[in-house]
Amino acid sequence: EIQTKIAKKFGYVPVRGSSKRKGVQALLSMKRAMEQGCCGVFALDGPRGPIHKSQPGVLFLAQKMGYPIVPVATSADRAWVLKNTWCHYLLPKPFSHCYIALGKPLGESTISGKLESSELDRIMAAWTAEADRKMGRTPEAEEVFVNKTNLFPR
């Protein structure tokens, strides 16, 4: 809900839905908006989680429309962690420094259907860990496994 309010303040039009509730309608609304020139943005783990586990809608829509997925992760050096939310939402404190990590577009593997949810989760976890590292945040207890490919070009 916090993300939705912030997005609206910046002029974005949120499309509501989840894999459990109104998912098909949300995907169709997102598809129509993208066909009209809007960018499609997903919270990969959906509104109910589990945390850091992508839901199938983003891969399905990207493949059907032939669009790449661009990994985006954020962090802040000072933030409130909202423990009462299922995802432990990170809300930057005023005047904190924020970092936005943008990955390379995952085009060919997404469009061809070769990108699996588990691989997308691994890529997103690596980018989130990188953003947290840049901001001096301690990584979560979960270990992030990164293969030998260069995910973070300098």
XYZ file of C-alpha atoms in Angstrom:
154
model
C 0.000 0.000 0.000
C 2.859 2.408 0.773
C 4.382 1.757 -2.637
C 1.042 2.443 -4.317
C 0.647 5.797 -2.576
C 4.190 6.831 -3.515
C 3.678 5.757 -7.133
C 0.452 7.785 -7.365
C 2.247 10.901 -6.054
C 4.649 10.611 -9.014
C 1.821 10.236 -11.537
C 1.907 6.465 -12.002
C -1.317 4.496 -12.311
C -1.145 1.347 -10.186
C -2.831 -1.800 -11.478
C -4.126 -3.812 -8.546
C -4.170 -7.590 -8.482
C -2.281 -10.628 -7.292
C -1.842 -14.277 -8.109
C -4.543 -14.972 -5.504
C -7.007 -12.176 -6.304
C -7.975 -10.628 -9.653
C -4.673 -11.703 -11.196
C -6.002 -12.233 -14.721
C -7.784 -8.858 -14.746
C -4.630 -7.147 -13.458
C -2.489 -8.752 -16.176
C -4.964 -7.711 -18.873
C -5.061 -4.142 -17.499
C -1.264 -4.035 -17.400
C -1.077 -5.377 -20.962
C -3.485 -2.699 -22.222
C -1.535 0.051 -20.456
C 1.740 -1.207 -21.938
C 0.204 -1.354 -25.417
C -0.658 2.343 -24.974
C 2.991 3.167 -24.235
C 3.145 2.897 -20.447
C 5.984 1.081 -18.704
C 5.004 -2.022 -16.799
C 6.419 -2.282 -13.293
C 5.876 -5.223 -10.961
C 6.614 -5.896 -7.320
C 7.860 -9.384 -8.131
C 6.907 -11.013 -4.882
C 3.351 -9.772 -5.080
C 1.273 -8.199 -2.346
C 1.305 -11.238 -0.054
C 4.621 -12.978 -0.641
C 6.372 -15.103 0.125
C 9.072 -12.469 0.411
C 11.631 -12.404 -2.427
C 9.822 -15.109 -4.442
C 8.559 -13.946 -7.825
C 5.046 -14.678 -8.949
C 4.444 -15.993 -12.502
C 2.667 -12.905 -13.897
C 5.787 -10.885 -14.708
C 7.436 -13.684 -16.711
C 4.186 -14.514 -18.485
C 3.464 -10.917 -19.521
C 7.050 -10.165 -20.575
C 7.143 -13.290 -22.729
C 3.738 -12.689 -24.332
C 4.540 -9.056 -25.138
C 8.163 -9.668 -26.119
C 9.516 -7.177 -23.565
C 12.645 -7.616 -21.472
C 12.620 -7.605 -17.684
C 14.911 -4.976 -16.151
C 15.966 -5.871 -12.593
C 15.692 -2.921 -10.184
C 16.660 -2.953 -6.505
C 16.831 -0.141 -3.981
C 18.329 0.491 -0.576
C 19.014 3.368 1.803
C 21.694 4.111 4.356
C 19.101 5.087 6.967
C 15.608 3.664 6.880
C 12.720 2.410 8.918
C 12.081 -1.299 8.469
C 8.359 -1.850 8.836
C 8.314 -5.140 10.728
C 4.510 -5.253 10.779
C 4.430 -5.724 6.977
C 4.860 -9.171 5.452
C 7.838 -7.967 3.372
C 9.544 -5.856 6.092
C 9.162 -2.808 3.871
C 12.195 -0.485 3.828
C 11.135 3.174 4.085
C 14.044 5.657 3.733
C 14.283 8.250 6.495
C 14.337 11.943 5.548
C 17.700 13.112 4.182
C 19.039 9.572 3.866
C 21.091 8.505 0.866
C 19.340 6.058 -1.434
C 20.767 3.731 -4.040
C 18.934 2.400 -7.074
C 20.534 -0.560 -8.832
C 19.473 -1.208 -12.438
C 20.485 -4.492 -13.986
C 20.973 -5.362 -17.611
C 17.676 -6.070 -19.401
C 16.883 -9.777 -19.411
C 15.642 -9.811 -22.974
C 16.432 -12.951 -24.902
C 16.036 -15.386 -22.006
C 12.725 -13.781 -20.993
C 11.207 -13.636 -24.460
C 12.284 -17.170 -25.364
C 10.745 -18.518 -22.152
C 14.091 -19.814 -20.843
C 14.116 -17.576 -17.771
C 12.684 -19.433 -14.776
C 11.235 -17.840 -11.644
C 14.050 -19.292 -9.524
C 16.683 -17.660 -11.749
C 14.826 -14.331 -11.668
C 14.688 -14.605 -7.853
C 18.447 -15.266 -7.747
C 19.174 -12.260 -9.964
C 16.933 -9.993 -7.886
C 18.490 -11.228 -4.628
C 21.949 -10.454 -5.990
C 20.941 -6.924 -7.023
C 19.244 -6.305 -3.670
C 22.376 -7.488 -1.835
C 24.482 -5.177 -4.028
C 22.245 -2.176 -3.273
C 22.337 -2.973 0.455
C 26.127 -3.363 0.348
C 26.513 0.033 -1.355
C 24.463 1.608 1.438
C 26.309 -0.209 4.228
C 23.289 -2.251 5.235
C 23.862 -5.688 6.707
C 22.657 -8.455 4.448
C 19.695 -10.483 5.581
C 20.294 -13.840 7.196
C 19.592 -15.588 3.898
C 22.671 -16.345 1.876
C 22.746 -15.099 -1.705
C 24.396 -17.400 -4.223
C 25.807 -15.683 -7.278
C 27.257 -17.595 -10.187
C 30.482 -16.545 -11.872
C 28.810 -14.315 -14.453
C 29.470 -10.626 -14.023
C 26.165 -9.336 -12.639
C 27.676 -6.055 -11.446
C 29.753 -4.454 -14.224
C 31.891 -1.568 -13.010
